[in-house]
CSV table of C-alpha atoms in Angstrom, one decimal:
chain,number,residue,atom,x,y,z
A,1,MET,CA,-18.2,-13.2,18.9
A,2,THR,CA,-17.4,-13.6,15.2
A,3,ALA,CA,-14.2,-14.0,13.2
A,4,HIS,CA,-14.6,-10.3,12.3
A,5,ALA,CA,-13.6,-9.4,15.9
A,6,HIS,CA,-10.2,-10.9,15.2
A,7,HIS,CA,-9.6,-8.8,12.1
A,8,LEU,CA,-7.0,-6.1,12.5
A,9,GLY,CA,-8.1,-4.1,9.4
A,10,THR,CA,-11.9,-4.1,9.9
A,11,GLY,CA,-12.6,-5.4,13.4
A,12,LEU,CA,-12.1,-5.1,17.1
A,13,ALA,CA,-8.5,-6.2,16.9
A,14,GLY,CA,-7.9,-2.8,15.3
A,15,THR,CA,-9.7,-1.1,18.2
A,16,LEU,CA,-7.5,-3.0,20.7
A,17,LEU,CA,-4.4,-1.9,18.9
A,18,ARG,CA,-5.4,1.7,19.1
A,19,ARG,CA,-6.4,1.5,22.7
A,20,ALA,CA,-3.1,-0.3,23.6
A,21,VAL,CA,-0.9,2.2,21.7
A,22,LEU,CA,-2.6,5.2,23.4
A,23,ALA,CA,-2.5,3.5,26.8
A,24,HIS,CA,1.3,3.8,26.8
A,25,SER,CA,0.8,7.6,27.0
A,26,ASP,CA,-2.5,8.1,28.8
A,27,SER,CA,-2.4,4.9,31.0
A,28,ALA,CA,-6.0,4.1,30.2
A,29,TRP,CA,-5.3,0.4,30.3
A,30,GLU,CA,-8.7,-0.7,31.6
A,31,ALA,CA,-10.3,0.3,28.3
A,32,ALA,CA,-7.7,-1.8,26.5
A,33,HIS,CA,-8.2,-4.7,28.9
A,34,ARG,CA,-12.0,-4.6,28.3
A,35,ILE,CA,-11.6,-4.9,24.6
A,36,ALA,CA,-8.9,-7.6,25.0
A,37,ARG,CA,-11.4,-9.7,26.9
A,38,ASP,CA,-14.0,-9.2,24.2
A,39,VAL,CA,-11.6,-10.1,21.4
A,40,SER,CA,-10.2,-13.1,23.3
A,41,ALA,CA,-13.5,-14.5,24.3
A,42,HIS,CA,-13.4,-17.2,21.6
A,43,PRO,CA,-10.5,-18.9,19.8
A,44,ALA,CA,-9.0,-17.0,16.8
A,45,THR,CA,-8.6,-19.0,13.6
A,46,ALA,CA,-5.3,-20.4,12.6
A,47,HIS,CA,-6.5,-22.1,9.4
A,48,LEU,CA,-3.9,-22.0,6.6
A,49,ASN,CA,-6.2,-20.1,4.2
A,50,ASP,CA,-7.8,-17.8,6.7
A,51,ALA,CA,-5.2,-16.7,9.3
A,52,SER,CA,-2.8,-13.9,8.5
A,53,LEU,CA,-1.3,-10.7,10.0
A,54,TYR,CA,-4.7,-9.1,9.6
A,55,ARG,CA,-7.0,-12.0,10.6
A,56,GLY,CA,-7.2,-14.6,13.3
A,57,ALA,CA,-4.4,-15.7,15.6
A,58,PRO,CA,-1.6,-13.7,14.0
A,59,ALA,CA,-3.7,-10.5,14.1
A,60,LEU,CA,-4.4,-11.0,17.8
A,61,ALA,CA,-0.8,-11.8,18.5
A,62,TYR,CA,0.5,-8.7,16.7
A,63,THR,CA,-2.0,-6.6,18.7
A,64,LEU,CA,-1.0,-8.1,22.1
A,65,HIS,CA,2.7,-7.7,21.2
A,66,ILE,CA,2.3,-4.0,20.4
A,67,ALA,CA,0.4,-3.6,23.6
A,68,GLY,CA,3.3,-5.0,25.5
A,69,HIS,CA,1.4,-5.4,28.8
A,70,PRO,CA,2.5,-8.1,31.2
A,71,ALA,CA,-1.1,-9.3,31.6
A,72,TYR,CA,-1.0,-10.4,27.9
A,73,ARG,CA,2.2,-12.3,28.1
A,74,PRO,CA,0.8,-15.9,28.6
A,75,ALA,CA,-1.7,-15.5,25.8
A,76,LEU,CA,1.0,-14.0,23.5
A,77,GLU,CA,3.4,-16.9,24.2
A,78,THR,CA,0.6,-19.4,23.2
A,79,LEU,CA,-0.2,-17.4,20.1
A,80,ASP,CA,3.5,-17.3,19.2
A,81,GLU,CA,3.5,-21.0,18.9
A,82,THR,CA,0.4,-20.9,16.7
A,83,VAL,CA,1.8,-18.3,14.4
A,84,ALA,CA,5.1,-20.2,14.1
A,85,GLY,CA,3.3,-23.3,13.1
A,86,LEU,CA,1.3,-21.4,10.5
A,87,VAL,CA,4.4,-19.8,9.0
A,88,ARG,CA,6.1,-23.2,8.7
A,89,THR,CA,3.0,-24.7,7.0
A,90,LYS,CA,2.8,-21.8,4.6
A,91,LEU,CA,6.5,-22.0,3.8
A,92,THR,CA,6.2,-25.7,3.0
A,93,ALA,CA,3.3,-25.1,0.7
A,94,ALA,CA,5.1,-22.3,-1.0
A,95,ARG,CA,8.2,-24.4,-1.6
A,96,GLU,CA,6.2,-27.2,-3.1
A,97,ARG,CA,4.5,-24.7,-5.4
A,98,MET,CA,7.8,-23.3,-6.5
A,99,ALA,CA,9.2,-26.8,-7.1
A,100,ALA,CA,6.2,-27.4,-9.4
A,101,GLY,CA,7.0,-24.2,-11.3
A,102,GLN,CA,3.5,-22.7,-10.7
A,103,PRO,CA,2.8,-19.0,-10.0
A,104,PRO,CA,1.6,-18.1,-6.5
A,105,ARG,CA,-1.8,-17.2,-5.3
A,106,MET,CA,-2.0,-13.7,-3.9
A,107,ARG,CA,-2.7,-15.0,-0.4
A,108,GLU,CA,0.6,-16.9,-0.4
A,109,TYR,CA,2.9,-13.9,-0.2
A,110,ASP,CA,1.0,-10.6,0.2
A,111,LEU,CA,1.0,-8.3,3.3
A,112,ILE,CA,-2.7,-8.7,4.1
A,113,SER,CA,-3.1,-12.5,3.8
A,114,GLY,CA,0.3,-14.0,3.2
A,115,LEU,CA,3.9,-14.6,4.3
A,116,THR,CA,4.9,-11.0,3.9
A,117,GLY,CA,2.5,-10.1,6.7
A,118,LEU,CA,3.6,-12.9,8.9
A,119,GLY,CA,7.2,-11.9,8.3
A,120,ALA,CA,6.3,-8.4,9.5
A,121,TYR,CA,5.0,-9.9,12.7
A,122,LEU,CA,8.2,-11.9,13.1
A,123,LEU,CA,10.3,-8.8,12.5
A,124,HIS,CA,8.6,-6.8,15.1
A,125,ARG,CA,8.4,-9.6,17.6
A,126,ARG,CA,12.0,-10.7,17.2
A,127,THR,CA,11.7,-14.0,19.2
A,128,ARG,CA,12.2,-16.4,16.2
A,129,PRO,CA,15.0,-15.1,14.1
A,130,GLU,CA,15.5,-18.5,12.4
A,131,LEU,CA,11.9,-18.5,11.2
A,132,LEU,CA,12.2,-14.9,9.9
A,133,GLU,CA,15.3,-16.0,8.0
A,134,TYR,CA,13.3,-18.7,6.2
A,135,VAL,CA,10.7,-16.1,5.3
A,136,LEU,CA,13.4,-13.9,3.9
A,137,ARG,CA,14.9,-16.7,1.9
A,138,TYR,CA,11.5,-17.4,0.4
A,139,ILE,CA,11.0,-13.7,-0.5
A,140,VAL,CA,14.4,-13.6,-2.2
A,141,ARG,CA,13.4,-16.6,-4.3
A,142,LEU,CA,10.0,-15.1,-5.0
A,143,LEU,CA,11.7,-12.0,-6.4
A,144,LEU,CA,14.5,-13.6,-8.3
A,145,GLN,CA,13.1,-16.9,-9.7
A,146,PRO,CA,10.7,-16.4,-12.6
A,147,VAL,CA,7.7,-18.5,-13.5
A,148,THR,CA,6.3,-19.7,-16.8
A,149,VAL,CA,2.7,-19.1,-17.6
A,150,ASP,CA,1.3,-20.2,-20.9
A,151,GLY,CA,4.8,-20.5,-22.3
A,152,ARG,CA,5.7,-17.0,-21.3
A,153,THR,CA,8.3,-16.0,-18.7
A,154,LEU,CA,6.9,-13.8,-15.9
A,155,PRO,CA,8.3,-12.7,-12.6
A,156,GLY,CA,8.1,-15.0,-9.6
A,157,TRP,CA,5.7,-12.7,-7.8
A,158,TRP,CA,3.3,-12.9,-10.6
A,159,THR,CA,0.0,-14.2,-9.2
A,160,SER,CA,-2.4,-16.6,-10.8
A,161,ASP,CA,-5.3,-14.7,-9.3
A,162,SER,CA,-7.3,-11.8,-10.6
A,163,PRO,CA,-6.8,-8.5,-8.7
A,164,ASN,CA,-9.6,-9.5,-6.2
A,165,GLY,CA,-7.6,-12.5,-5.1
A,166,GLN,CA,-9.8,-15.1,-7.0
A,167,ARG,CA,-9.1,-17.0,-10.1
A,168,GLU,CA,-11.4,-15.7,-12.9
A,169,ARG,CA,-11.8,-16.3,-16.6
A,170,ALA,CA,-11.4,-12.6,-17.3
A,171,TRP,CA,-7.8,-13.0,-16.0
A,172,PRO,CA,-6.7,-16.3,-17.5
A,173,TYR,CA,-3.0,-15.6,-17.0
A,174,GLY,CA,-3.3,-13.9,-13.6
A,175,HIS,CA,-1.8,-10.5,-13.1
A,176,GLY,CA,1.1,-8.5,-11.8
A,177,ASN,CA,0.3,-6.4,-8.7
A,178,PHE,CA,2.6,-3.5,-7.7
A,179,GLY,CA,0.8,-2.4,-4.5
A,180,LEU,CA,2.0,-2.5,-1.0
A,181,ALA,CA,-1.0,-4.3,0.4
A,182,HIS,CA,-1.4,-7.1,-2.1
A,183,GLY,CA,1.6,-6.8,-4.5
A,184,VAL,CA,5.3,-6.9,-5.0
A,185,ALA,CA,5.9,-3.7,-3.0
A,186,GLY,CA,5.0,-5.6,0.2
A,187,PRO,CA,7.8,-8.2,0.1
A,188,VAL,CA,10.2,-5.6,-1.1
A,189,ALA,CA,9.5,-3.3,1.8
A,190,LEU,CA,9.8,-6.2,4.3
A,191,LEU,CA,13.1,-7.3,2.8
A,192,ALA,CA,14.4,-3.8,3.1
A,193,LEU,CA,13.1,-3.3,6.7
A,194,CYS,CA,14.7,-6.6,7.8
A,195,GLY,CA,18.0,-5.6,6.3
A,196,ARG,CA,17.8,-2.3,8.2
A,197,ALA,CA,17.2,-4.3,11.4
A,198,GLY,CA,20.2,-6.6,10.7
A,199,PHE,CA,18.4,-9.6,9.4
A,200,ARG,CA,20.2,-10.8,6.2
A,201,VAL,CA,20.2,-13.9,4.0
A,202,PRO,CA,22.1,-14.9,0.8
A,203,ARG,CA,21.2,-12.9,-2.3
A,204,GLN,CA,19.2,-10.3,-0.3
A,205,GLN,CA,21.1,-7.4,-1.8
A,206,GLN,CA,20.6,-8.9,-5.3
A,207,ALA,CA,16.9,-9.1,-4.7
A,208,LEU,CA,16.8,-5.5,-3.5
A,209,VAL,CA,18.7,-4.2,-6.5
A,210,TYR,CA,16.2,-6.1,-8.7
A,211,ALA,CA,13.3,-4.5,-6.9
A,212,CYS,CA,14.8,-1.0,-7.3
A,213,ARG,CA,15.3,-1.6,-11.0
A,214,LEU,CA,11.8,-3.1,-11.4
A,215,LEU,CA,10.1,-0.2,-9.6
A,216,GLU,CA,12.2,2.5,-11.3
A,217,GLN,CA,11.5,0.9,-14.7
A,218,TRP,CA,7.7,0.6,-14.2
A,219,SER,CA,7.1,4.1,-13.0
A,220,SER,CA,5.9,6.5,-15.7
A,221,SER,CA,5.6,10.2,-15.9
A,222,VAL,CA,2.3,11.9,-15.2
A,223,PRO,CA,0.9,15.1,-16.8
A,224,ALA,CA,1.4,17.2,-13.6
A,225,GLY,CA,5.0,16.0,-13.2
A,226,GLY,CA,6.3,13.3,-11.0
A,227,ALA,CA,5.7,9.6,-11.6
A,228,ALA,CA,3.2,6.9,-10.9
A,229,TRP,CA,3.0,3.1,-11.1
A,230,PRO,CA,0.2,0.9,-12.5
A,231,GLU,CA,-1.7,-0.8,-9.8
A,232,THR,CA,-2.0,-4.0,-11.7
A,233,VAL,CA,-0.9,-5.3,-15.2
A,234,THR,CA,-2.0,-8.1,-17.4
A,235,ALA,CA,0.5,-10.6,-19.0
A,236,ASP,CA,0.1,-8.8,-22.3
A,237,ARG,CA,0.8,-5.4,-20.7
A,238,TRP,CA,3.9,-6.8,-18.9
A,239,HIS,CA,5.4,-8.0,-22.1
A,240,GLN,CA,4.7,-4.7,-23.8
A,241,GLY,CA,6.6,-2.9,-21.1
A,242,PRO,CA,6.0,0.3,-19.2
A,243,SER,CA,4.0,3.2,-20.8
A,244,SER,CA,3.1,6.7,-19.8
A,245,SER,CA,0.3,7.2,-17.3
A,246,LYS,CA,-2.4,9.8,-18.3
A,247,ASN,CA,-4.6,9.0,-15.3
A,248,PRO,CA,-2.6,8.1,-12.2
A,249,GLY,CA,-4.6,6.3,-9.5
A,250,ARG,CA,-5.4,7.8,-6.1
A,251,PRO,CA,-2.4,8.4,-3.9
A,252,SER,CA,-3.1,5.7,-1.4
A,253,TRP,CA,-1.2,3.5,1.0
A,254,CYS,CA,-2.6,0.3,-0.3
A,255,TYR,CA,-2.2,0.4,-4.1
A,256,GLY,CA,-1.1,3.9,-5.0
A,257,THR,CA,2.1,5.9,-5.6
A,258,PRO,CA,2.7,6.6,-1.8
A,259,GLY,CA,2.9,3.0,-0.7
A,260,ILE,CA,5.0,1.9,-3.7
A,261,ALA,CA,7.3,4.9,-3.4
A,262,ARG,CA,7.9,4.1,0.3
A,263,ALA,CA,8.9,0.5,-0.7
A,264,LEU,CA,11.3,1.8,-3.3
A,265,GLN,CA,12.8,4.3,-0.9
A,266,LEU,CA,13.4,1.6,1.7
A,267,ALA,CA,14.9,-0.8,-0.8
A,268,ALA,CA,17.1,1.9,-2.2
A,269,LEU,CA,18.4,2.8,1.2
A,270,ALA,CA,19.0,-0.9,2.0
A,271,CYS,CA,21.1,-1.5,-1.1
A,272,ASP,CA,22.7,2.0,-1.2
A,273,ARG,CA,21.1,3.0,-4.6
A,274,PRO,CA,20.8,6.8,-4.6
A,275,SER,CA,19.0,6.8,-8.0
A,276,GLY,CA,16.2,4.7,-6.5
A,277,ARG,CA,15.9,6.9,-3.4
A,278,ARG,CA,15.7,10.1,-5.5
A,279,HIS,CA,13.1,8.5,-7.8
A,280,ALA,CA,10.9,7.4,-4.8
A,281,GLU,CA,11.1,10.7,-3.0
A,282,HIS,CA,10.4,12.7,-6.1
A,283,ALA,CA,7.4,10.6,-7.0
A,284,LEU,CA,6.0,10.9,-3.5
A,285,ALA,CA,6.6,14.6,-3.2
A,286,ALA,CA,5.1,15.3,-6.7
A,287,CYS,CA,1.8,13.5,-6.0
A,288,LEU,CA,1.3,15.9,-3.0
A,289,THR,CA,1.2,18.9,-5.3
A,290,ASP,CA,-1.0,17.3,-8.0
A,291,PRO,CA,-4.6,18.5,-7.5
A,292,ALA,CA,-5.9,15.7,-9.7
A,293,GLN,CA,-4.3,13.0,-7.5
A,294,LEU,CA,-5.2,14.6,-4.2
A,295,GLY,CA,-8.8,15.2,-5.5
A,296,SER,CA,-9.2,11.5,-6.0
A,297,LEU,CA,-9.0,10.8,-2.2
A,298,ASN,CA,-12.6,10.7,-0.9
A,299,ASP,CA,-12.3,9.3,2.6
A,300,ALA,CA,-10.0,9.6,5.7
A,301,THR,CA,-9.1,6.0,6.1
A,302,VAL,CA,-5.6,4.4,6.4
A,303,CYS,CA,-6.1,2.0,3.5
A,304,HIS,CA,-7.0,4.3,0.7
A,305,GLY,CA,-7.6,7.7,2.3
A,306,TRP,CA,-6.0,10.8,3.8
A,307,ALA,CA,-4.7,9.0,7.0
A,308,GLY,CA,-2.7,6.4,5.0
A,309,LEU,CA,-1.2,9.1,2.8
A,310,ALA,CA,-0.2,11.1,5.8
A,311,LEU,CA,1.4,8.1,7.5
A,312,VAL,CA,3.4,7.2,4.4
A,313,VAL,CA,4.7,10.7,4.0
A,314,ASP,CA,5.6,10.9,7.7
A,315,ALA,CA,7.6,7.7,7.5
A,316,ALA,CA,9.3,8.7,4.2
A,317,ALA,CA,10.1,12.2,5.5
A,318,ALA,CA,12.1,10.7,8.4
A,319,ASP,CA,14.4,8.9,5.9
A,320,ALA,CA,14.4,11.6,3.1
A,321,ALA,CA,17.6,13.1,1.7
A,322,ALA,CA,18.7,16.5,2.9
A,323,GLY,CA,16.7,19.3,1.2
A,324,SER,CA,13.7,17.0,0.5
A,325,PRO,CA,10.3,18.8,0.6
A,326,LEU,CA,8.7,15.8,2.4
A,327,PRO,CA,9.3,16.8,6.0
A,328,GLY,CA,7.5,20.1,5.3
A,329,GLN,CA,4.5,18.3,3.9
A,330,VAL,CA,3.7,16.4,7.1
A,331,PRO,CA,1.9,19.4,8.8
A,332,PHE,CA,0.2,20.2,5.5
A,333,LEU,CA,-1.2,16.6,5.3
A,334,ARG,CA,-2.2,16.6,9.0
A,335,ASP,CA,-4.2,19.8,8.3
A,336,LEU,CA,-5.8,18.3,5.2
A,337,LEU,CA,-6.8,15.2,7.2
A,338,ALA,CA,-8.3,17.4,9.9
A,339,ALA,CA,-10.1,19.5,7.3
A,340,HIS,CA,-11.7,16.4,5.7
A,341,LEU,CA,-12.9,15.2,9.1
A,342,ASP,CA,-14.4,18.6,9.8
A,343,GLN,CA,-16.5,18.3,6.6
A,344,HIS,CA,-17.3,14.6,6.6
A,345,PRO,CA,-18.5,12.5,9.6
A,346,MET,CA,-15.9,9.9,10.6
A,347,THR,CA,-16.9,6.3,9.9
A,348,ASP,CA,-18.3,4.5,12.9
A,349,THR,CA,-16.9,1.1,11.9
A,350,ALA,CA,-14.0,-0.5,13.7
A,351,GLY,CA,-10.7,-1.4,12.3
A,352,LEU,CA,-7.2,-0.2,11.5
A,353,LEU,CA,-7.5,-0.1,7.7
A,354,THR,CA,-11.1,1.0,6.9
A,355,GLY,CA,-12.4,2.0,10.3
A,356,SER,CA,-12.2,4.9,12.7
A,357,ASP,CA,-9.4,3.2,14.8
A,358,GLY,CA,-6.9,3.8,12.0
A,359,ILE,CA,-7.9,7.4,11.5
A,360,LEU,CA,-7.8,8.2,15.3
A,361,LEU,CA,-4.5,6.4,15.7
A,362,THR,CA,-3.0,8.4,12.8
A,363,LEU,CA,-4.1,11.7,14.4
A,364,HIS,CA,-2.3,10.7,17.5
A,365,THR,CA,0.8,9.4,15.7
A,366,LEU,CA,1.1,12.7,13.8
A,367,SER,CA,0.1,15.0,16.6
A,368,PRO,CA,2.7,17.7,17.3
A,369,THR,CA,1.7,17.9,20.9
A,370,ARG,CA,0.7,14.3,21.8
A,371,ARG,CA,2.6,12.2,19.4
A,372,VAL,CA,2.7,8.4,20.0
A,373,SER,CA,5.5,6.1,18.7
A,374,PRO,CA,5.0,5.1,15.0
A,375,THR,CA,6.4,1.6,15.7
A,376,TRP,CA,3.0,0.1,15.4
A,377,THR,CA,3.1,0.9,11.6
A,378,THR,CA,5.2,-2.2,10.9
A,379,CYS,CA,1.9,-3.8,10.1
A,380,LEU,CA,1.7,-1.3,7.2
A,381,LEU,CA,5.4,-1.9,6.3
A,382,LEU,CA,6.2,1.7,6.9
A,383,ASN,CA,8.7,1.3,9.7
């Protein structure tokens, strides 16, 4: 058994999540139990720099929580303690970093590796509201308290890393990341989802208004209509300000317009900002009618393929304003995903983000005849 087995995005933890979600409708719990035994055969990491919502003890905890089977309760209670300790340690390190006036590493706050992902677990689990409150206070501070890098003021979510999560000479001043998986859209979406669920902290609304203004300002028009966001920006680009986008990126969940637009939509709904909601829904709808953007999708995965796009649109459509074209696009995207799978073999790798488990679970989640609850998508910050 390797650490890869405890990875939600690329390992057996993703397979267990799929089996458990489906077992609620088909009662095939033995298959889920078999995978749970395999995944739990060895301890999952809880190391500060390794464990996250998508890896190690928190990934296993999220999966067992979503499963909701009584047989998993003792293990889940033990994992809960481990995750709580990890969150406290990460928060302490983050506060010390903030006190020193340094920018964060990507893994401090992002969805995949950081406190945003752990906050998503706490939101769905709802057993430690006081700990979730501390995470939300941290996110508010992250969004509202700027940092200084090389004498220049940058936003508090500006990371000292390069886009691959490492410090590199080619990125001496780090970068700004707008994506849902690794950038500012992640904490924004979590803050909004928590507000929707009744979890609120001081200055939360102020932070959400800031987020809406930020994302509205940094979207730019694209040739086919609509708008798109830069995936990443350098310090020089940040200080130059937004510019038009001639070549928008692929419409993906992780870095692209769909994920960022969903974060903006959630934030706008949470702080009652109609302009932000219109902006988000227009950008998302427009990318679905842009052949250039759709043509840049070359796989079916959740992370950066057709499945992720379909899940985002399904979630956004449920919250869309009256008259929005988004609800009508869900069957269209479901058909496009099926057509892609007819023409290309499905990956045989495990995992929710880049493996077959995410694709299969998406098909069930969007199925008009055998639909499963989308509540599992909290790990994607969609619901």
